[in-house]
Coordinates of C-alpha atoms and ligand atoms in Angstrom, one line a residue:
X1 CA 10.4 -7.9 17.2
X2 CA 11.9 -5.8 14.4
X3 CA 10.1 -2.7 15.5
X4 CA 12.0 -2.7 18.8
X5 CA 15.4 -3.3 17.3
X6 CA 17.7 -0.3 17.9
X7 CA 15.0 1.5 19.8
X8 CA 16.1 3.6 22.8
X9 CA 13.9 2.8 25.8
X10 CA 14.0 4.6 29.1
X11 CA 12.5 2.1 31.6
X12 CA 11.1 3.7 34.7
X13 CA 10.6 1.3 37.6
X14 CA 8.6 2.3 40.6
X15 CA 7.8 1.0 44.1
X16 CA 5.4 -1.8 43.4
X17 CA 5.7 -5.4 44.4
X18 CA 5.7 -6.1 40.6
X19 CA 9.1 -4.3 40.4
X20 CA 10.7 -7.8 40.5
X21 CA 9.2 -8.4 37.1
X22 CA 11.0 -5.4 35.7
X23 CA 14.1 -7.7 35.4
X24 CA 12.2 -9.8 32.9
X25 CA 10.9 -6.6 31.1
X26 CA 14.6 -5.5 30.6
X27 CA 15.5 -9.0 29.4
X28 CA 12.6 -9.1 26.9
X29 CA 13.5 -5.6 25.5
X30 CA 17.2 -6.3 25.3
X31 CA 16.5 -9.6 23.6
X32 CA 14.4 -7.8 21.0
X33 CA 17.4 -5.5 20.2
X34 CA 16.4 -2.4 22.1
X35 CA 18.8 -0.3 24.1
X36 CA 17.5 0.1 27.7
X37 CA 18.4 2.7 30.4
X38 CA 16.8 2.1 33.7
X39 CA 15.5 4.9 36.1
X40 CA 14.3 3.7 39.4
X41 CA 12.3 5.6 42.0
X42 CA 13.9 5.3 45.6
X43 CA 10.8 3.2 46.5
X44 CA 11.6 0.7 43.7
X45 CA 15.0 0.0 45.3
X46 CA 13.1 -1.6 48.2
X47 CA 11.8 -4.3 45.9
X48 CA 14.7 -5.0 43.5
X49 CA 18.4 -4.2 43.5
X50 CA 19.8 -1.6 41.0
X51 CA 22.6 -4.1 40.4
X52 CA 20.1 -6.6 38.9
X53 CA 18.7 -4.1 36.4
X54 CA 22.1 -2.5 35.7
X55 CA 23.6 -5.9 34.9
X56 CA 20.7 -7.0 32.6
X57 CA 20.5 -3.6 30.8
X58 CA 24.3 -3.3 30.5
X59 CA 24.2 0.3 31.8
X60 CA 24.3 2.1 35.1
X61 CA 20.9 2.6 36.8
X62 CA 19.9 6.1 37.9
X63 CA 17.6 6.8 40.8
X64 CA 18.7 10.0 42.5
X65 CA 18.5 13.6 41.3
X66 CA 22.0 14.2 42.6
X67 CA 24.8 11.8 41.7
X68 CA 27.2 12.5 44.5
X69 CA 26.1 15.0 47.1
X70 CA 29.7 15.7 48.2
X71 CA 31.0 16.2 44.7
X72 CA 28.0 18.3 43.8
X73 CA 27.2 16.3 40.6
X74 CA 23.7 15.4 39.4
X75 CA 22.0 13.0 37.1
X76 CA 21.1 14.8 33.8
X77 CA 17.3 14.0 33.7
X78 CA 16.9 16.3 30.7
X79 CA 19.5 14.4 28.7
X80 CA 17.8 11.0 29.7
X81 CA 14.4 12.3 28.7
X82 CA 15.7 13.5 25.3
X83 CA 17.7 10.3 24.7
X84 CA 14.7 7.9 24.6
X85 CA 12.4 7.0 21.7
X86 CA 9.9 6.2 24.5
X87 CA 9.7 6.3 28.3
X88 CA 8.1 3.0 29.5
X89 CA 7.1 3.0 33.2
X90 CA 6.7 -0.6 34.2
X91 CA 5.5 -1.1 36.9
X92 CA 3.7 2.3 37.4
X93 CA 2.5 2.8 41.0
X94 CA -0.6 4.9 41.9
X95 CA 1.8 7.4 43.5
X96 CA 3.9 7.9 40.3
X97 CA 0.8 8.0 38.1
X98 CA -0.6 10.8 40.3
X99 CA 2.8 12.6 40.1
X100 CA 2.6 12.5 36.4
X101 CA -0.9 14.0 36.3
X102 CA 0.1 16.8 38.7
X103 CA 3.4 17.4 36.9
X104 CA 5.4 16.8 40.1
X105 CA 9.2 16.5 40.1
X106 CA 10.0 14.9 43.4
X107 CA 11.8 11.8 42.0
X108 CA 14.3 11.6 39.2
X109 CA 11.8 9.5 37.2
X110 CA 9.2 12.2 37.4
X111 CA 11.7 14.9 36.3
X112 CA 12.6 12.6 33.3
X113 CA 8.9 12.3 32.4
X114 CA 8.5 16.1 32.6
X115 CA 11.5 16.6 30.3
X116 CA 10.8 13.9 27.8
X117 CA 9.9 14.9 24.3
X118 CA 9.2 11.3 23.3
X119 CA 5.9 9.4 23.9
X120 CA 5.2 7.7 27.2
X121 CA 3.8 4.2 27.8
X122 CA 2.9 3.0 31.3
X123 CA 2.0 -0.5 32.7
X124 CA 0.1 0.2 36.0
X125 CA 0.4 -2.3 38.8
X126 CA -1.5 -2.0 42.1
X127 CA -4.0 -3.6 44.4
X128 CA -7.5 -4.1 43.0
X129 CA -9.1 -1.4 45.2
X130 CA -6.3 1.1 44.5
X131 CA -6.8 0.5 40.7
X132 CA -10.6 1.0 40.9
X133 CA -10.4 4.0 43.1
X134 CA -11.9 7.1 41.4
X135 CA -8.6 9.0 41.9
X136 CA -6.7 6.3 39.9
X137 CA -9.4 6.0 37.3
X138 CA -9.5 9.7 36.7
X139 CA -5.7 10.0 36.7
X140 CA -5.4 7.3 34.0
X141 CA -8.2 9.0 32.0
X142 CA -6.2 12.3 32.2
X143 CA -3.0 10.6 31.1
X144 CA -4.8 8.9 28.2
X145 CA -6.1 12.2 27.0
X146 CA -2.6 13.6 27.1
X147 CA -1.5 10.8 24.7
X148 CA 0.1 8.4 27.2
X149 CA -0.4 4.8 26.1
X150 CA -1.6 2.5 28.9
X151 CA -0.8 -1.2 28.9
X152 CA -3.8 -2.5 30.8
X153 CA -3.1 -4.6 34.0
X154 CA -4.3 -8.2 34.1
X155 CA -6.9 -9.8 36.4
X156 CA -6.0 -12.5 38.9
X157 CA -4.6 -13.1 42.3
X158 CA -2.9 -10.0 43.8
X159 CA 0.0 -9.8 46.3
X160 CA -2.6 -8.5 48.9
X161 CA -4.5 -11.7 48.7
X162 CA -7.4 -10.0 46.8
X163 CA -8.5 -11.2 43.4
X164 CA -9.2 -8.6 40.7
X165 CA -7.7 -6.2 38.2
X166 CA -4.4 -4.6 39.0
X167 CA -1.6 -7.1 38.2
X168 CA 1.1 -5.6 36.0
X169 CA 0.9 -7.1 32.5
X170 CA 3.3 -9.9 32.0
X171 CA 6.8 -8.8 30.6
X172 CA 6.2 -10.7 27.4
X173 CA 2.9 -8.9 26.8
X174 CA 4.5 -5.6 27.6
X175 CA 7.2 -6.3 25.0
X176 CA 4.5 -7.4 22.4
X177 CA 2.3 -4.3 23.1
X178 CA 5.2 -1.9 22.9
X179 CA 6.3 -3.5 19.7
X180 CA 2.8 -3.2 18.2
X181 CA 2.6 0.3 19.4
X182 CA 5.9 1.3 17.8
X183 CA 4.7 -0.4 14.5
X184 CA 1.5 1.7 14.6
X185 CA 3.5 4.9 15.2
X186 CA 5.9 4.0 12.5
X187 CA 4.3 1.7 9.9
X188 CA 7.2 2.1 7.4
X189 CA 9.9 1.3 9.9
X190 CA 12.7 -0.6 8.2
X191 CA 12.0 0.7 4.7
X192 CA 14.3 3.1 3.0
X193 CA 13.7 6.0 0.5
X194 CA 15.8 8.0 -1.9
X195 CA 14.5 11.4 -2.8
X196 CA 15.8 14.1 -5.0
X197 CA 14.4 17.6 -4.4
X198 CA 14.6 21.3 -5.2
X199 CA 16.1 23.1 -8.2
X200 CA 19.6 22.7 -9.7
X201 CA 21.9 25.6 -10.6
X202 CA 24.0 25.3 -13.7
X203 CA 26.9 27.8 -13.6
X204 CA 27.6 30.2 -16.4
X205 CA 30.5 31.7 -14.5
X206 CA 31.5 31.9 -10.8
X207 CA 28.4 34.1 -9.9
X208 CA 25.8 33.6 -12.6
X209 CA 23.8 30.4 -13.2
X210 CA 20.8 29.0 -15.0
X211 CA 18.2 27.8 -12.5
X212 CA 14.5 27.5 -11.9
X213 CA 11.8 28.6 -9.4
X214 CA 11.5 25.3 -7.5
X215 CA 11.6 26.0 -3.7
X216 CA 12.2 22.4 -2.6
X217 CA 9.1 22.7 -0.3
X218 CA 7.2 19.7 -1.8
X219 CA 10.2 17.3 -1.6
X220 CA 11.0 18.4 1.9
X221 CA 7.4 17.7 3.0
X222 CA 7.6 14.2 1.5
X223 CA 10.9 13.4 3.2
X224 CA 9.6 14.6 6.6
X225 CA 6.4 12.6 6.2
X226 CA 8.3 9.4 5.2
X227 CA 10.7 9.8 8.2
X228 CA 7.8 10.4 10.6
X229 CA 6.4 7.1 9.5
X230 CA 9.7 5.4 10.4
X231 CA 11.6 5.4 7.1
X232 CA 15.3 6.1 6.6
X233 CA 15.5 8.8 4.0
X234 CA 18.4 9.7 1.7
X235 CA 17.5 13.2 0.8
X236 CA 19.5 14.8 -2.1
X237 CA 18.6 18.5 -2.3
X238 CA 19.4 21.2 -4.7
X239 CA 19.8 24.8 -3.3
X240 CA 16.8 25.2 -0.9
X241 CA 16.4 26.8 2.5
X242 CA 13.5 24.6 3.6
X243 CA 14.6 22.6 6.7
X244 CA 14.4 18.8 6.9
X245 CA 15.5 18.2 10.4
X246 CA 14.7 14.7 11.5
X247 CA 17.0 11.9 12.7
X248 CA 15.7 9.6 9.9
X249 CA 16.7 12.0 7.2
X250 CA 20.2 12.0 5.8
X251 CA 20.5 15.1 3.7
X252 CA 23.2 15.8 1.0
X253 CA 23.1 19.4 -0.4
X254 CA 24.2 19.8 -4.0
X255 CA 24.2 22.6 -6.6
X256 CA 24.3 21.1 -10.1
X257 CA 22.5 18.3 -12.0
X258 CA 25.8 16.4 -12.3
X259 CA 26.4 16.7 -8.5
X260 CA 22.8 15.6 -7.8
X261 CA 23.3 12.5 -10.1
X262 CA 26.6 11.6 -8.3
X263 CA 25.1 12.0 -4.9
X264 CA 21.9 10.0 -5.8
X265 CA 24.0 7.1 -7.2
X266 CA 26.3 7.1 -4.2
X267 CA 23.3 6.9 -1.9
X268 CA 21.8 4.1 -3.9
X269 CA 25.1 2.1 -4.0
X270 CA 25.4 2.5 -0.3
X271 CA 21.9 1.2 0.5
X272 CA 19.3 -0.1 -1.9
X273 CA 16.0 2.0 -1.5
X274 CA 12.5 0.5 -1.3
X275 CA 11.1 3.7 -2.9
X276 CA 12.6 6.4 -5.1
X277 CA 10.9 9.7 -5.5
X278 CA 12.3 12.1 -8.1
X279 CA 10.8 15.4 -7.0
X280 CA 13.8 17.6 -8.1
X281 CA 13.3 20.2 -10.8
X282 CA 16.6 19.3 -12.6
X283 CA 17.7 21.8 -15.3
X284 CA 17.4 20.1 -18.7
X285 CA 20.6 21.7 -20.0
X286 CA 23.7 23.3 -18.7
X287 CA 26.3 25.7 -20.2
X288 CA 28.8 23.6 -22.2
X289 CA 31.8 25.5 -20.9
X290 CA 31.3 27.3 -17.6
X291 CA 33.7 30.2 -17.3
X292 CA 36.2 30.2 -14.4
X293 CA 36.0 33.4 -12.3
X294 CA 33.5 36.3 -12.8
X295 CA 33.2 37.6 -16.3
X296 CA 32.7 41.4 -16.6
X297 CA 29.5 42.7 -18.2
X298 CA 31.4 43.8 -21.4
X299 CA 33.0 40.4 -21.8
X300 CA 29.8 38.4 -21.5
X301 CA 29.3 36.2 -24.6
X302 CA 26.3 37.0 -26.8
X303 CA 25.2 33.3 -26.8
X304 CA 25.9 30.5 -24.4
X305 CA 26.1 27.0 -25.9
X306 CA 24.3 24.3 -23.9
X307 CA 24.6 20.6 -23.5
X308 CA 21.8 18.3 -22.2
X309 CA 21.9 17.2 -18.6
X310 CA 21.5 13.4 -17.9
X311 CA 18.1 12.1 -16.9
X312 CA 18.9 11.5 -13.2
X313 CA 15.6 9.7 -12.4
X314 CA 15.8 7.3 -15.3
X315 CA 19.4 6.6 -14.4
X316 CA 18.8 5.7 -10.8
X317 CA 15.6 3.8 -11.6
X318 CA 17.6 1.6 -13.9
X319 CA 20.1 0.8 -11.1
X320 CA 17.3 0.1 -8.5
X321 CA 15.8 -3.2 -7.7
X322 CA 12.7 -4.3 -9.6
X323 CA 10.7 -4.4 -6.3
X324 CA 11.5 -0.7 -5.6
X325 CA 8.5 1.6 -6.0
X326 CA 9.6 4.4 -8.4
X327 CA 7.9 7.8 -8.4
X328 CA 8.6 10.7 -10.7
X329 CA 7.2 14.3 -10.8
X330 CA 6.0 16.1 -13.9
X331 CA 5.2 19.8 -14.2
X332 CA 2.8 20.4 -17.0
X333 CA 1.4 23.5 -18.8
X334 CA -2.3 22.6 -19.0
X335 CA -3.5 19.0 -18.9
X336 CA -0.4 17.0 -18.9
X337 CA -1.8 13.5 -18.9
X338 CA -0.2 12.4 -22.2
X339 CA 3.2 13.8 -21.2
X340 CA 2.9 12.1 -17.8
X341 CA 2.1 8.7 -19.5
X342 CA 5.1 9.2 -21.7
X343 CA 7.3 10.0 -18.7
X344 CA 6.0 6.9 -16.9
X345 CA 7.6 4.8 -19.6
X346 CA 10.7 6.8 -20.5
X347 CA 11.8 7.1 -16.9
X348 CA 10.7 3.5 -15.9
X349 CA 8.5 4.8 -13.2
X350 CA 5.5 3.1 -11.4
X351 CA 3.7 6.5 -10.9
X352 CA 4.0 10.1 -11.9
X353 CA 2.9 12.9 -9.7
X354 CA 1.5 15.5 -12.1
X355 CA 1.1 19.1 -11.3
X356 CA 0.3 21.9 -13.6
X357 CA 1.5 25.5 -13.6
X358 CA -1.9 26.6 -15.0
X359 CA -3.7 25.3 -11.9
X360 CA -4.2 28.3 -9.5
X361 CA -2.0 27.8 -6.4
X362 CA -0.2 24.7 -7.8
X363 CA 3.5 24.1 -8.6
X364 CA 6.5 26.3 -7.8
X365 CA 6.5 29.2 -5.4
X366 CA 3.3 28.2 -3.6
X367 CA 2.7 26.6 -0.3
X368 CA -0.2 24.6 -1.9
X369 CA -0.3 22.1 -4.7
X370 CA -2.9 20.3 -6.8
X371 CA -1.8 16.9 -8.2
X372 CA -2.9 13.8 -10.1
X373 CA -1.3 10.5 -9.4
X374 CA -0.8 8.9 -12.8
X375 CA -0.3 5.1 -12.6
X376 CA -1.2 4.3 -16.2
X377 CA -3.9 5.1 -18.8
X378 CA -6.5 3.3 -16.7
X379 CA -5.7 4.7 -13.3
X380 CA -5.3 8.4 -12.7
X381 CA -6.2 9.6 -9.2
X382 CA -7.0 13.4 -9.0
X383 CA -6.8 15.4 -5.8
X384 CA -8.1 18.8 -4.7
X385 CA -5.8 21.8 -4.1
X386 CA -4.1 21.2 -0.7
X387 CA -1.1 22.3 1.3
X388 CA 2.1 20.7 0.2
X389 CA 2.2 18.8 3.6
X390 CA -1.2 17.3 2.8
X391 CA -0.1 16.4 -0.7
X392 CA 2.9 14.7 0.9
X393 CA 0.6 12.8 3.2
X394 CA -1.5 11.5 0.2
X395 CA 1.7 10.5 -1.6
X396 CA 3.1 8.7 1.4
X397 CA -0.3 6.9 1.9
X398 CA 0.1 5.6 -1.6
X399 CA 3.8 4.6 -1.0
X400 CA 2.7 2.9 2.2
X401 CA 0.0 0.9 0.4
X402 CA 2.5 -0.1 -2.3
X403 CA 5.3 -1.1 0.0
X404 CA 3.2 -3.0 2.5
X405 CA 1.7 -5.1 -0.4
X406 CA 5.3 -5.9 -1.6
X407 CA 8.0 -7.8 0.1
X408 CA 9.2 -7.1 3.7
X409 CA 11.7 -4.3 3.9
X410 CA 14.7 -6.4 4.9
X411 CA 14.2 -8.7 1.9
X412 CA 14.0 -5.8 -0.5
X413 CA 16.9 -3.9 0.8
X414 CA 19.1 -6.9 1.3
X415 CA 19.6 -5.8 4.9
Ligands
LIG501 C1 5.0 -4.4 50.1 C2 4.5 -3.2 49.3 C3 3.9 -3.3 48.1 C4 3.4 -2.2 47.3 N1 2.9 -2.4 46.1 C5 2.4 -1.4 45.4 C6 1.8 -1.6 44.2 O1 1.8 -2.7 43.6 N2 1.3 -0.5 43.5 C7 1.3 0.7 44.1 O2 0.8 1.7 43.4 N3 1.9 1.0 45.3 C8 2.4 -0.1 46.0 N4 3.0 0.1 47.2 C9 3.0 1.5 47.8 C10 4.2 2.3 47.2 O3 5.4 1.7 47.4 C11 4.2 3.7 47.7 O4 3.0 4.4 47.3 C12 5.4 4.5 47.2 O5 5.3 5.8 47.7 C13 5.5 4.6 45.7 O6 6.5 5.5 45.3 P1 7.1 5.6 43.8 O7 5.9 5.7 42.9 O8 7.9 6.8 43.8 O9 7.9 4.4 43.6 C14 3.5 -0.9 47.9 C15 4.0 -0.8 49.2 C16 4.5 -1.9 49.9 C17 5.1 -1.7 51.3

């Protein structure tokens, strides 16, 4: 059930005798916490009244391309297609299925399906001989190849009096299969991550700063991979131009280590994470007394006194729950296993991702990375040189294994 909660579902209803069951489909989805918007084909209105589906979904039902011919208004099929996390067509007639294959746009539903950026799931419903006709079989094969998920019809007595395969799956099974499908798409749904990423800049004066060469590319790749698998991500980034556009990522941009610390603590206090990943390259020290305004070249001091920055990761790890999986990053010069093992303890981490600047193509300013996952003296997993996206995928696989072995997300996060 949890995987449907809050999901936005565009439900397409077509002109099958099974359309009466779409009322129960709406009820099942709404009961599971989903938001449902119904789009009917004109044919579907012969079988069930829009008023029924509008009342059960709590929203106006759309079925025509134009809203009000006299006023010249139209239904925004593009907006509907973009709104959904999924378009579910239940029941799906042979006619609408063939329209999907051909890319036709002669009903509002078909135009929504052409505009949709989200995945599509269909529950075919038709007479036995229509279902087994080569045209239907080939059309369903084509849609499967395009990534459409098909909820198989059941076998039994059909409206025509024939017995065989073609009955639309029962509404409860549609809800269960959709829920399982969402879970497969997003195995980490309901979990929350806190990531720090990128460099920090420690001001000397208004224009000069002490910084480092971190691009933020690795942290961004991790955030995107976590969000793709369904997680909500609080992403605290030092100055970096690498985009992290995803509805699951809440990004806070900061400059200095002190700002990063404050933003990370605020995120943690707002919602307890299930995983913390400290991927930021935080400056170890900062100028003790940054100068206001721009100092002229002649007036620059000969020496700048420094003070240590706080250990951000150790600080937020100490505030996190004991069930939270805590990951730190370490950049070594040469083999850094000893240093990584020390960091594991001093920062109270469960795992250190170790990369070395002496490995060709690894670390800052590269699109690739070579890492070891250091869990302890008895478990160090070494990986080949890969793109930072592939490293992110390895790391998220590990996070996923860890989280799914631990408590359920709601229990950990107190939500
Ligand atoms: C009583 C009746 C029941 C029908 N049931 C189905 C059905 O279960 N599946 C199907 O593919 N077509 C069925 N049809 C045919 C469709 O209504 C017809 O092909 C229509 O053009 C579908 O348009 P649509 O896909 O735009 O809704 C039925 C027609 C009638 C008159």
